PDB file of C-alpha atoms in Angstrom:
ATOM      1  CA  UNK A   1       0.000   0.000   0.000  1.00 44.00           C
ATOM      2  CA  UNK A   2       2.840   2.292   1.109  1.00 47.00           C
ATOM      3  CA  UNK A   3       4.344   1.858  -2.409  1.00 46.00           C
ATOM      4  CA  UNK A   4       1.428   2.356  -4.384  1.00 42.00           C
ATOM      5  CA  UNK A   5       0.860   5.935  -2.746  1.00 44.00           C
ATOM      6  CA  UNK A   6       4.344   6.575  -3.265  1.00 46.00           C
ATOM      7  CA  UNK A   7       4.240   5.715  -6.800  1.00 42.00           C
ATOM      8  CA  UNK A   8       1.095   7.751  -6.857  1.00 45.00           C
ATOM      9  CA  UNK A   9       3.148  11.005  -5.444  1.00 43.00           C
ATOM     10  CA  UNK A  10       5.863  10.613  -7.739  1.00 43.00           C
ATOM     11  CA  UNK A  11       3.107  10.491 -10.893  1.00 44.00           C
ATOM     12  CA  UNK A  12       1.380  13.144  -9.664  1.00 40.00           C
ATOM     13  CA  UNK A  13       4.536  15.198  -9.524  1.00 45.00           C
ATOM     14  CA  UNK A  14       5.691  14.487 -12.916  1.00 42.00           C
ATOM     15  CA  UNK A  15       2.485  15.428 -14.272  1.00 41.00           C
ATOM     16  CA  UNK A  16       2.989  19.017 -12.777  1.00 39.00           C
ATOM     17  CA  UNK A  17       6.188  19.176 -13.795  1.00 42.00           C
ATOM     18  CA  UNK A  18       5.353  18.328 -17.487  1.00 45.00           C
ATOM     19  CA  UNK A  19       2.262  20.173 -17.162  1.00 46.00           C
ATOM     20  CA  UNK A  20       4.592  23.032 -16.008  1.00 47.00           C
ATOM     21  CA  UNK A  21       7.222  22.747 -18.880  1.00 43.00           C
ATOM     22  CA  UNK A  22       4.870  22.633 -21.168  1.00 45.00           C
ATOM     23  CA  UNK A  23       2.930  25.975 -20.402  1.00 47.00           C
ATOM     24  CA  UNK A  24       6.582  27.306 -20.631  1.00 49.00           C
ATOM     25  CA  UNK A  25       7.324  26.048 -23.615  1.00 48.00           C
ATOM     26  CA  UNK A  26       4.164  27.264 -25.080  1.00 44.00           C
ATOM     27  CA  UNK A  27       4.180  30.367 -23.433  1.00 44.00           C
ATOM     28  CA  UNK A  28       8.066  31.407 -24.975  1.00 43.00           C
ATOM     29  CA  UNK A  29       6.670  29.905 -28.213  1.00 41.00           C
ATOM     30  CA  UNK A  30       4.228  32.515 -27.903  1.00 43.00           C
ATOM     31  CA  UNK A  31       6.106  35.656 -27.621  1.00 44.00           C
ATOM     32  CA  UNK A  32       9.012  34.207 -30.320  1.00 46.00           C
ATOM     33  CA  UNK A  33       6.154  34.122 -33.033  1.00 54.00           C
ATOM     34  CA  UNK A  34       4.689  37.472 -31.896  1.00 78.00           C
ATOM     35  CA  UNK A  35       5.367  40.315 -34.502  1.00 88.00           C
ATOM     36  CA  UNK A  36       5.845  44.017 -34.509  1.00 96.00           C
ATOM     37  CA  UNK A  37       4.483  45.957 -37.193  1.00 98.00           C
ATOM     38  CA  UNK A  38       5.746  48.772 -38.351  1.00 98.00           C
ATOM     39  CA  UNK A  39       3.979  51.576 -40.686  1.00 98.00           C
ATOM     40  CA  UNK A  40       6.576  52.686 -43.419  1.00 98.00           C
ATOM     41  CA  UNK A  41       5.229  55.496 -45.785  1.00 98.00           C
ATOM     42  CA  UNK A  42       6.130  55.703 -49.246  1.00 97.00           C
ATOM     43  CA  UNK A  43       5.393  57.680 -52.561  1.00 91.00           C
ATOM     44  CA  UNK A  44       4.388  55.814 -55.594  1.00 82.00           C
ATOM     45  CA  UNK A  45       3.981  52.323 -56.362  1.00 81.00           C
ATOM     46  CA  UNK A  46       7.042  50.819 -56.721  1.00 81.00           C
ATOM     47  CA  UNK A  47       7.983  48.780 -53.744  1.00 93.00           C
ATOM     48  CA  UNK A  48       9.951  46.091 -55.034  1.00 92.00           C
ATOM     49  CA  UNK A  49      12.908  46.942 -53.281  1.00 95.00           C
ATOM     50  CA  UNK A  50      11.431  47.084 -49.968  1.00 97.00           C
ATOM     51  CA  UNK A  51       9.419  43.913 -50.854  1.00 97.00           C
ATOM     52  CA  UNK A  52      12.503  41.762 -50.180  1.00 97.00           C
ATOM     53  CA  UNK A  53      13.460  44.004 -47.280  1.00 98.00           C
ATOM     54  CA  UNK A  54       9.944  43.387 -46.156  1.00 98.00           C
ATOM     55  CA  UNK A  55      10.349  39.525 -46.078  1.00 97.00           C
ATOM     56  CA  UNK A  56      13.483  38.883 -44.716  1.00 97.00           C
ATOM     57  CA  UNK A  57      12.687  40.680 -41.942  1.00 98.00           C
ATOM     58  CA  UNK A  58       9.574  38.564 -41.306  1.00 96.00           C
ATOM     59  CA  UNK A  59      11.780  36.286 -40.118  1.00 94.00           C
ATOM     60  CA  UNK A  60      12.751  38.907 -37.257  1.00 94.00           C
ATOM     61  CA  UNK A  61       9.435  39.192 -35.866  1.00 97.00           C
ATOM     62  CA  UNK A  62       9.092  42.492 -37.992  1.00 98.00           C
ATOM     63  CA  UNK A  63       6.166  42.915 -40.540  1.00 98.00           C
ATOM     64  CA  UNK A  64       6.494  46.094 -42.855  1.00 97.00           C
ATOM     65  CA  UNK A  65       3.604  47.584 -43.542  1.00 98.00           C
ATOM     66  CA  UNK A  66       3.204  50.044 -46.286  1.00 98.00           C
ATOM     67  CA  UNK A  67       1.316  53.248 -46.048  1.00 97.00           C
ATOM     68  CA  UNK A  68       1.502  54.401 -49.563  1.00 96.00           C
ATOM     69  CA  UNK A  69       0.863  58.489 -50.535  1.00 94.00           C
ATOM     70  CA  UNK A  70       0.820  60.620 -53.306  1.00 89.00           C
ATOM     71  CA  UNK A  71       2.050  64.044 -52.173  1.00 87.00           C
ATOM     72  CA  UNK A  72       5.881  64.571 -51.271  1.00 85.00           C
ATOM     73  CA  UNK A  73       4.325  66.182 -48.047  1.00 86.00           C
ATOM     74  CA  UNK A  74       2.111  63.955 -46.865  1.00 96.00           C
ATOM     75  CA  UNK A  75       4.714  61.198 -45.508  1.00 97.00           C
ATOM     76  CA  UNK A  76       6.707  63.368 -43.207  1.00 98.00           C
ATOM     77  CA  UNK A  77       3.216  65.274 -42.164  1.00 98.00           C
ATOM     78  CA  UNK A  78       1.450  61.987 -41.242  1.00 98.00           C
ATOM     79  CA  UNK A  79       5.592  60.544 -39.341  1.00 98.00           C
ATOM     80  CA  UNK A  80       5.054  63.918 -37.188  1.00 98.00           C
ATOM     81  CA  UNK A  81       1.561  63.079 -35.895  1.00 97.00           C
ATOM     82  CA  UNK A  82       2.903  59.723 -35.463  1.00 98.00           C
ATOM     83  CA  UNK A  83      -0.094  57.756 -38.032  1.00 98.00           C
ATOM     84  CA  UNK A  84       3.268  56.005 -39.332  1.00 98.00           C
ATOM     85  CA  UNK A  85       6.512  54.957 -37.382  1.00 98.00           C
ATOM     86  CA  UNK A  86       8.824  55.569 -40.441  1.00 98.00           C
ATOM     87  CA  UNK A  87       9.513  57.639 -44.077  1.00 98.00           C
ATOM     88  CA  UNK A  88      11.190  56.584 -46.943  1.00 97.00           C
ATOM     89  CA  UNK A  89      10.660  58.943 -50.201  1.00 93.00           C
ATOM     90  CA  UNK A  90      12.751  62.154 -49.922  1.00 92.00           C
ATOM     91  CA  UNK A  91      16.726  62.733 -49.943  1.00 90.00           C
ATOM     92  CA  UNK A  92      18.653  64.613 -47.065  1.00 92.00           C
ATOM     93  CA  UNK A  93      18.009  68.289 -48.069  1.00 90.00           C
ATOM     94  CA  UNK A  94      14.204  67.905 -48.661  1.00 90.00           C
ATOM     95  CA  UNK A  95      14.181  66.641 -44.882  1.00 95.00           C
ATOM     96  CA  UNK A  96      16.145  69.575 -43.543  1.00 93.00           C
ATOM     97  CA  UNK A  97      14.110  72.240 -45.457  1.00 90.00           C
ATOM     98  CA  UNK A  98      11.061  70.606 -44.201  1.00 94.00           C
ATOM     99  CA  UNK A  99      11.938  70.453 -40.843  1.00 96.00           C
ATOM    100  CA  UNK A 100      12.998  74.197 -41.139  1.00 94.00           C
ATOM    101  CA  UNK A 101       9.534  75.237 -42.643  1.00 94.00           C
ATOM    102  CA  UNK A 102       6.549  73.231 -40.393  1.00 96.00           C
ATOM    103  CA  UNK A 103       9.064  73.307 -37.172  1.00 97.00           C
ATOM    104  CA  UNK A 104       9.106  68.890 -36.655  1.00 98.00           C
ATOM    105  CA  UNK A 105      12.062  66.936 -35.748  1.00 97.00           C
ATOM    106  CA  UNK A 106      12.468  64.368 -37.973  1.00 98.00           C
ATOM    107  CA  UNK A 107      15.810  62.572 -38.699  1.00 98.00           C
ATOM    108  CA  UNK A 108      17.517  60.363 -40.879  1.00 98.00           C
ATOM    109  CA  UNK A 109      18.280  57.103 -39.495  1.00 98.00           C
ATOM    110  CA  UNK A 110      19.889  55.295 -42.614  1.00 97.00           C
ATOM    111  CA  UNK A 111      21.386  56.005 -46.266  1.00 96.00           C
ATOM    112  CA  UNK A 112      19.267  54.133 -48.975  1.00 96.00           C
ATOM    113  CA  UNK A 113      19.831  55.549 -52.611  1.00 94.00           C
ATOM    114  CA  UNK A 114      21.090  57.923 -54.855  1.00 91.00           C
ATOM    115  CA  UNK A 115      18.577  58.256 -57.340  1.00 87.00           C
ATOM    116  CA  UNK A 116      20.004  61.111 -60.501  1.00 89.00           C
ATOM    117  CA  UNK A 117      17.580  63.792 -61.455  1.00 93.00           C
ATOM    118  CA  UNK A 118      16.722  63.590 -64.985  1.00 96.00           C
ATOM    119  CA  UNK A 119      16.010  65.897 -68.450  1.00 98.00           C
ATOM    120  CA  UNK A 120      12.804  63.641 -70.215  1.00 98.00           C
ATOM    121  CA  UNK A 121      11.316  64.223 -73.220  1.00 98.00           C
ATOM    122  CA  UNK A 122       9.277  62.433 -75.524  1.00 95.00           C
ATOM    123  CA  UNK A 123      10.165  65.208 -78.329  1.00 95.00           C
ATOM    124  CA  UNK A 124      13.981  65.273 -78.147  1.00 95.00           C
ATOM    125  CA  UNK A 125      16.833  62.859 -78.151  1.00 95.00           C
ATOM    126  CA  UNK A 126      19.503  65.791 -77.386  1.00 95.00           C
ATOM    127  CA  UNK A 127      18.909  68.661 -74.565  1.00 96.00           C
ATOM    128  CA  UNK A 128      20.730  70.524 -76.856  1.00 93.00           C
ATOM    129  CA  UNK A 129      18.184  70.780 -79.625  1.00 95.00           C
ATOM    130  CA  UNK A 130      16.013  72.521 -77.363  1.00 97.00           C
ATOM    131  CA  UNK A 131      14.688  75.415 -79.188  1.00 96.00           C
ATOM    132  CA  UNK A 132      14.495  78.978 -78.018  1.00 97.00           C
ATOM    133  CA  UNK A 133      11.015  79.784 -76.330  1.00 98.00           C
ATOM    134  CA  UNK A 134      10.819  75.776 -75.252  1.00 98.00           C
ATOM    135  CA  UNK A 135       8.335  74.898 -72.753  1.00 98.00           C
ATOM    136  CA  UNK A 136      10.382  73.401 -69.489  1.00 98.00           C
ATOM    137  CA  UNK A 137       8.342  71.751 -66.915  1.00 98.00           C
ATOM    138  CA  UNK A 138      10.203  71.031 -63.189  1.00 98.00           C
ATOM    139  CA  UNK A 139       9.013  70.272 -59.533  1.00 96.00           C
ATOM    140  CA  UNK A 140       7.491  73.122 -57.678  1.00 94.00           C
ATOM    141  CA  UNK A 141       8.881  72.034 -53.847  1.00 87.00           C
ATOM    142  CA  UNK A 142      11.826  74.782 -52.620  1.00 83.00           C
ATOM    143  CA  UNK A 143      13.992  71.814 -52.561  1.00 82.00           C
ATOM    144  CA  UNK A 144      13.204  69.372 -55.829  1.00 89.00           C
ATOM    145  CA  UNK A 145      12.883  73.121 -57.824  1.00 94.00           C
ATOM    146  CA  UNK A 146      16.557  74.237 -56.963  1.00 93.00           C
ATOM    147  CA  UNK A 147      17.956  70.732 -57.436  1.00 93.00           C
ATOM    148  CA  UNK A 148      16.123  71.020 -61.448  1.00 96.00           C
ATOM    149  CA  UNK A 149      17.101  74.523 -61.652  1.00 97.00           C
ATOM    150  CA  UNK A 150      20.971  73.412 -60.690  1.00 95.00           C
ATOM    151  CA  UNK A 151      20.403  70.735 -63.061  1.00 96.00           C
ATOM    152  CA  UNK A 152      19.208  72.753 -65.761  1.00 98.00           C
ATOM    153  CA  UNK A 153      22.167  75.013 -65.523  1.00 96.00           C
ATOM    154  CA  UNK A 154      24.579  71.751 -65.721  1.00 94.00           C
ATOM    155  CA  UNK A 155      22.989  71.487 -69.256  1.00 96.00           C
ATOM    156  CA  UNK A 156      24.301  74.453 -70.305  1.00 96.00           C
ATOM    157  CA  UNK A 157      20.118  75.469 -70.918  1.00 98.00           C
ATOM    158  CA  UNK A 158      20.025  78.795 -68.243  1.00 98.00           C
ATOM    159  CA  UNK A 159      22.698  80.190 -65.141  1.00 98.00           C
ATOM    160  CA  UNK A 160      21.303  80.700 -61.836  1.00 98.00           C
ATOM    161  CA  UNK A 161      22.616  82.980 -58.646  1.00 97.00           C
ATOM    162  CA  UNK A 162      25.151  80.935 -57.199  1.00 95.00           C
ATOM    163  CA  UNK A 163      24.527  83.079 -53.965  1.00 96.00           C
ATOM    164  CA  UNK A 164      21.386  80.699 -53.553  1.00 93.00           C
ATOM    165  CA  UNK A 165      23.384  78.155 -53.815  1.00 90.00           C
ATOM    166  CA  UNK A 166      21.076  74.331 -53.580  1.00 88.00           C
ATOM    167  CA  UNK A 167      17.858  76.566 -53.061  1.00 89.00           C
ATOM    168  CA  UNK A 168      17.201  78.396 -56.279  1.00 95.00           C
ATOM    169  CA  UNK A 169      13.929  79.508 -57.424  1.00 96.00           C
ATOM    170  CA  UNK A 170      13.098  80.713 -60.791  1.00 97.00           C
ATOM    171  CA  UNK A 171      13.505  84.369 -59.994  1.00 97.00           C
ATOM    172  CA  UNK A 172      17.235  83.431 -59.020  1.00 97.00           C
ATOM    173  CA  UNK A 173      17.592  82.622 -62.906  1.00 98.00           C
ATOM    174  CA  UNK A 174      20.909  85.119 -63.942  1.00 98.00           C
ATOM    175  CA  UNK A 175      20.548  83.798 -67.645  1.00 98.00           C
ATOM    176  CA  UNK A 176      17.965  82.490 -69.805  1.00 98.00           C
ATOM    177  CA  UNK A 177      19.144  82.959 -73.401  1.00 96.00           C
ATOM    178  CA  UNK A 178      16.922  80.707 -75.059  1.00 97.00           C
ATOM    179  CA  UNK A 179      14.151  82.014 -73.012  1.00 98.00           C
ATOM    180  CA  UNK A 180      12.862  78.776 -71.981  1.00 98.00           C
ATOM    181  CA  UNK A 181       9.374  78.976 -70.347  1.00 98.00           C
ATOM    182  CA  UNK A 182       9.376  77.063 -66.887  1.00 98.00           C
ATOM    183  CA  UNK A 183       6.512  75.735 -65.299  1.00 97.00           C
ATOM    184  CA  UNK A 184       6.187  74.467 -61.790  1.00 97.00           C
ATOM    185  CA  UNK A 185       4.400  71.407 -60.951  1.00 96.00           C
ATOM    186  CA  UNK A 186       4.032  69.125 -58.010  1.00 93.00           C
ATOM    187  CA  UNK A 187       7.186  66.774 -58.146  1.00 91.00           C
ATOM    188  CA  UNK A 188       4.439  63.790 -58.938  1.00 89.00           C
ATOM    189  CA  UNK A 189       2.962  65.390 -62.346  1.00 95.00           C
ATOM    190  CA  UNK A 190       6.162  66.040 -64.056  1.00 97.00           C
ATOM    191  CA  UNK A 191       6.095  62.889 -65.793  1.00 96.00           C
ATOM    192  CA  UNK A 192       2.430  63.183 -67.091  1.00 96.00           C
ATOM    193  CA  UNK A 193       3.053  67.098 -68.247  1.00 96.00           C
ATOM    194  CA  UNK A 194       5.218  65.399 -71.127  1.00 97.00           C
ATOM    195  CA  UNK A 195       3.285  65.762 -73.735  1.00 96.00           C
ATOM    196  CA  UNK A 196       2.111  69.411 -72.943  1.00 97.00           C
ATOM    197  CA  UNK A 197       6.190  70.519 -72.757  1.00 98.00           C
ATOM    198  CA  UNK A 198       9.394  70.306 -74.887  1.00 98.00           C
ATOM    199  CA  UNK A 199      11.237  68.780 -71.525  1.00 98.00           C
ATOM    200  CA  UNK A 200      10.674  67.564 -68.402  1.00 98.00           C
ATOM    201  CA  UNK A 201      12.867  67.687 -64.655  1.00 98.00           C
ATOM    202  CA  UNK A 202      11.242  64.074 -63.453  1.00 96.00           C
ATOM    203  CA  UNK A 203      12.634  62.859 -60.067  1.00 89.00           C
ATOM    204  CA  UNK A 204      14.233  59.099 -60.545  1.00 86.00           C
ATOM    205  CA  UNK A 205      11.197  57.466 -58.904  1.00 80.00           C
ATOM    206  CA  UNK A 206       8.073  59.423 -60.625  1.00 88.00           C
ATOM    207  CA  UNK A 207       9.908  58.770 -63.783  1.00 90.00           C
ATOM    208  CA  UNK A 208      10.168  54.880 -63.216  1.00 83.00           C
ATOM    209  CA  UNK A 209       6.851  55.053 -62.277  1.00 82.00           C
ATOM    210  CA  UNK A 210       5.916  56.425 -65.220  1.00 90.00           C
ATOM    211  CA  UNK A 211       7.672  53.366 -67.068  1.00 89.00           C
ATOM    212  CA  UNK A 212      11.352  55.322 -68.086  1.00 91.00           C
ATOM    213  CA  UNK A 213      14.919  53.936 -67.485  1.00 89.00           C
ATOM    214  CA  UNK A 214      16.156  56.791 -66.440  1.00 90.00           C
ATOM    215  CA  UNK A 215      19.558  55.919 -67.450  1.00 88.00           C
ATOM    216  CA  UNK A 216      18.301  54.932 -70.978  1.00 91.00           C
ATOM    217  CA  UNK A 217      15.533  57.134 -71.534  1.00 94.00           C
ATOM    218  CA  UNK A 218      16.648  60.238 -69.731  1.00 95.00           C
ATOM    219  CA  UNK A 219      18.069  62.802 -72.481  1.00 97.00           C
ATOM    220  CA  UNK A 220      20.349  64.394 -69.373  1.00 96.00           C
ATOM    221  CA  UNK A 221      21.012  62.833 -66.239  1.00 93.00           C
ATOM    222  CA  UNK A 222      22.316  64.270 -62.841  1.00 92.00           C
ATOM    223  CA  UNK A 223      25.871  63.674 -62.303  1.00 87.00           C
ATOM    224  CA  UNK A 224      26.791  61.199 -59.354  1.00 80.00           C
ATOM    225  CA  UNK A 225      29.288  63.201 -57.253  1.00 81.00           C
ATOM    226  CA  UNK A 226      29.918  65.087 -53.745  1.00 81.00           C
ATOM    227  CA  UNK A 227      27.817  67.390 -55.162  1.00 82.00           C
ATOM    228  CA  UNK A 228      25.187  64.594 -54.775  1.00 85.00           C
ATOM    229  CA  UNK A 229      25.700  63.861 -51.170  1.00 87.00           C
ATOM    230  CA  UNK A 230      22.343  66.451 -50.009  1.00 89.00           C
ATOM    231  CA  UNK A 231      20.096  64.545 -52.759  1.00 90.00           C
ATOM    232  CA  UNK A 232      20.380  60.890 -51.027  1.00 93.00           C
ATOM    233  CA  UNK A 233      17.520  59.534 -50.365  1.00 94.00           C
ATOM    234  CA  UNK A 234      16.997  58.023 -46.579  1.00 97.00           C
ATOM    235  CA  UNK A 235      14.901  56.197 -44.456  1.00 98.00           C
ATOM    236  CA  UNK A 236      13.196  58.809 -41.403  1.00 98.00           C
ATOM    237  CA  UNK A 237      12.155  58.446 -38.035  1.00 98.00           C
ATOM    238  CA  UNK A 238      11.022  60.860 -34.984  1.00 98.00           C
ATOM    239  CA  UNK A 239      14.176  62.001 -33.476  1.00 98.00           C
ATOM    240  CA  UNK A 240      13.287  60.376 -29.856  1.00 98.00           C
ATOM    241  CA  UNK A 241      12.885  57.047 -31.838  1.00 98.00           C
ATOM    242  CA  UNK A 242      16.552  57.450 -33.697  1.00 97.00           C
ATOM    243  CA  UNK A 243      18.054  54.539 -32.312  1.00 96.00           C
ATOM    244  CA  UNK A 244      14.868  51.814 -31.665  1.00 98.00           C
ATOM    245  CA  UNK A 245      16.139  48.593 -31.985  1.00 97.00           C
ATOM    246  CA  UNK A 246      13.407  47.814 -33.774  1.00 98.00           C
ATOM    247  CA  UNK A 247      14.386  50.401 -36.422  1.00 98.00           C
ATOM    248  CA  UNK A 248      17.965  50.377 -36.754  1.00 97.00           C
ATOM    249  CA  UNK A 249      17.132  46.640 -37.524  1.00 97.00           C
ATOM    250  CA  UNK A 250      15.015  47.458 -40.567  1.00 98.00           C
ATOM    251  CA  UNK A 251      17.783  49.911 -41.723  1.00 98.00           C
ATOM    252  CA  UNK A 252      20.207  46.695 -40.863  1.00 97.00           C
ATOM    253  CA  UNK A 253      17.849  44.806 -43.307  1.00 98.00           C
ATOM    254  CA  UNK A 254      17.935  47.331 -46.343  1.00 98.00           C
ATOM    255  CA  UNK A 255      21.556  47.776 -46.198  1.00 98.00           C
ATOM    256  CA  UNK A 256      22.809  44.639 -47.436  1.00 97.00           C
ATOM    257  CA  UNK A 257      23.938  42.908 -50.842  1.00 96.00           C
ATOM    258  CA  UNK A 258      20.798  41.288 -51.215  1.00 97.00           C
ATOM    259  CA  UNK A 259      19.264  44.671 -50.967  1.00 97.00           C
ATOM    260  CA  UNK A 260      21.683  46.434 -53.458  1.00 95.00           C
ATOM    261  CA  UNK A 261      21.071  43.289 -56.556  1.00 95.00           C
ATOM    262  CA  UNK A 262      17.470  43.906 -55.953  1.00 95.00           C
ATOM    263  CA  UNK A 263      17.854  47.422 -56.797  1.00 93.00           C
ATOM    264  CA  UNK A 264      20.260  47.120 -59.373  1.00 89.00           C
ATOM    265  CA  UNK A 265      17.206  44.742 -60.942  1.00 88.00           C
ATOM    266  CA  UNK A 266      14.560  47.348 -60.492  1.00 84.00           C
ATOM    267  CA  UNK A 267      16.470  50.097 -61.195  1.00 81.00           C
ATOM    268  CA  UNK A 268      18.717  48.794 -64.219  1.00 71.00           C
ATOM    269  CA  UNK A 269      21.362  51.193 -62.594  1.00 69.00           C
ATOM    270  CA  UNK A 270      19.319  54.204 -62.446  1.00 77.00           C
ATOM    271  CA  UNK A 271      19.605  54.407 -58.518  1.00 87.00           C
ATOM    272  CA  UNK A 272      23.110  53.571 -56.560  1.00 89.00           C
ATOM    273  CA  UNK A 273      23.121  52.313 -53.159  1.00 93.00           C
ATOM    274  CA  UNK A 274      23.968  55.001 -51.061  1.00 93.00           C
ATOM    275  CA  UNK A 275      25.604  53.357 -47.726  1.00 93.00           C
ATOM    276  CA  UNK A 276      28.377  51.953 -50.424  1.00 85.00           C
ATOM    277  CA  UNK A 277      29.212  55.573 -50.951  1.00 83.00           C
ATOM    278  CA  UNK A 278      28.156  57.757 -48.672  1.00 85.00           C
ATOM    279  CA  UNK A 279      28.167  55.690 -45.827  1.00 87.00           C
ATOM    280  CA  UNK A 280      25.462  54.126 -43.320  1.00 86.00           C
ATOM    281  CA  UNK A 281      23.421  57.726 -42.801  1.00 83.00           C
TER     282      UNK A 281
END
């Protein structure tokens, strides 16, 4: 009798043990499958870069979601009020002149591309067969406007105030012998004014997009130098959430050689990954 209750203790023991182990074991199962999702806004409809990003780091716990927006204010507006957690659309010197004007705090936490500003035309093979009294369409942001104007001027098409230095507007314009006519337009409709103008400034991304290789198809492209360093493009986060792990993880995942074949394949060369040149941010 004394040995079956014995035996009986010693079962009963085991079963809490197992019982035990196995809530444990469940329970740490648990949290390693749980995942934290993280809003990432973007311009445009081209995500195949981040697509790959996107997966690997499912198998971090981390699932990129895309919040997707047509204005080139919208994505740092709706990172402010905190709708998403991170920004990646704009280069270095559209961040700082946006911070300047609407008073946020929003950093760059990681290099991703240089993407070259392009001449486009569906008219002309040669930006210098532009006639006098062309029409000339370019982005109508402070920053995306100087960086055309600058452009045009590398062209040899117009000379701006070099006191004005990456911000020129159209009033800064010092020269204009062929007295091109420049319109503004939001950064996003410069690829669709085409065929109302003799040339268009189309940022990299609006004009693949829009279906161009910009290093094919673009009759002038921006030149890739330290003049270049302002105009790389970067992932953005709230300044108190610079250095989340979570974060720094994501900009971990995009900076990598599986990232930079992926957008040699999308891009067919037309954007260079920026950390290889210009370092991590």
């Amino acid at each position: 009798m004394k040995k079956l209750v014995k035996f009986g203790v010693v079962a009963l023991a085991l079963l809490f043990v197992g019982t035990g182990c196995s809530k444990g074991d469940a329970k740490a199962k648990s949290e390693t499958q749980k995942e934290t999702t993280v809003k990432l806004g973007v311009i445009g409809s081209d995500t195949d870069v981040w697509d790959n990003v996107k997966d690997r780091l499912k198998k971090e716990g981390i699932n990129l979601e895309y919040v997707k927006f047509t204005d080139y204010n919208q994505p740092n507006a709706a990172l402010a009020d905190k709708s998403i957690d991170l920004n990646s659309f704009q280069h270095q010197f559209f961040l700082d002149n946006y911070n300047k004007e609407h008073k946020t705090d929003l950093v760059s936490i990681g290099n991703t591309v240089n993407a070259p500003l392009g001449i486009y035309s569906d008219k002309l093979k040669n930006v210098n067969k532009l006639k006098d009294g062309a029409k000339v369409a370019i982005p109508n942001d402070v920053t995306n406007g100087g960086r055309a104007l600058l452009l045009l001027q590398t062209a040899g098409l117009i000379k701006v105030d070099p006191a004005k230095k990456q911000t020129p507007t159209v009033s800064d314009i010092t020269e204009n012998k062929k007295e091109l006519k420049i319109t503004e337009l939001d950064a996003a409709q410069t690829a669709r004014a085409l065929s109302d103008v003799d040339i268009s400034v189309i940022n990299s991304g609006v004009a693949v997009d829009a279906g161009f290789t910009p290093t094919k198809d673009a009759i002038f492209l921006e030149p890739v130098d330290d003049n270049a360093r302002p105009y790389v493009n970067i992932i953005v986060a709230r300044k108190e959430d610079a250095n989340n792990k979570v974060y720094q993880k994501i900009v971990d995942a995009y900076q990598t050689k599986a990232t930079e074949k992926v957008i040699e394949e999308t891009s067919k060369g037309s954007s260079i990954p920026a950390w290889e040149t210009f370092g991590r941010k």
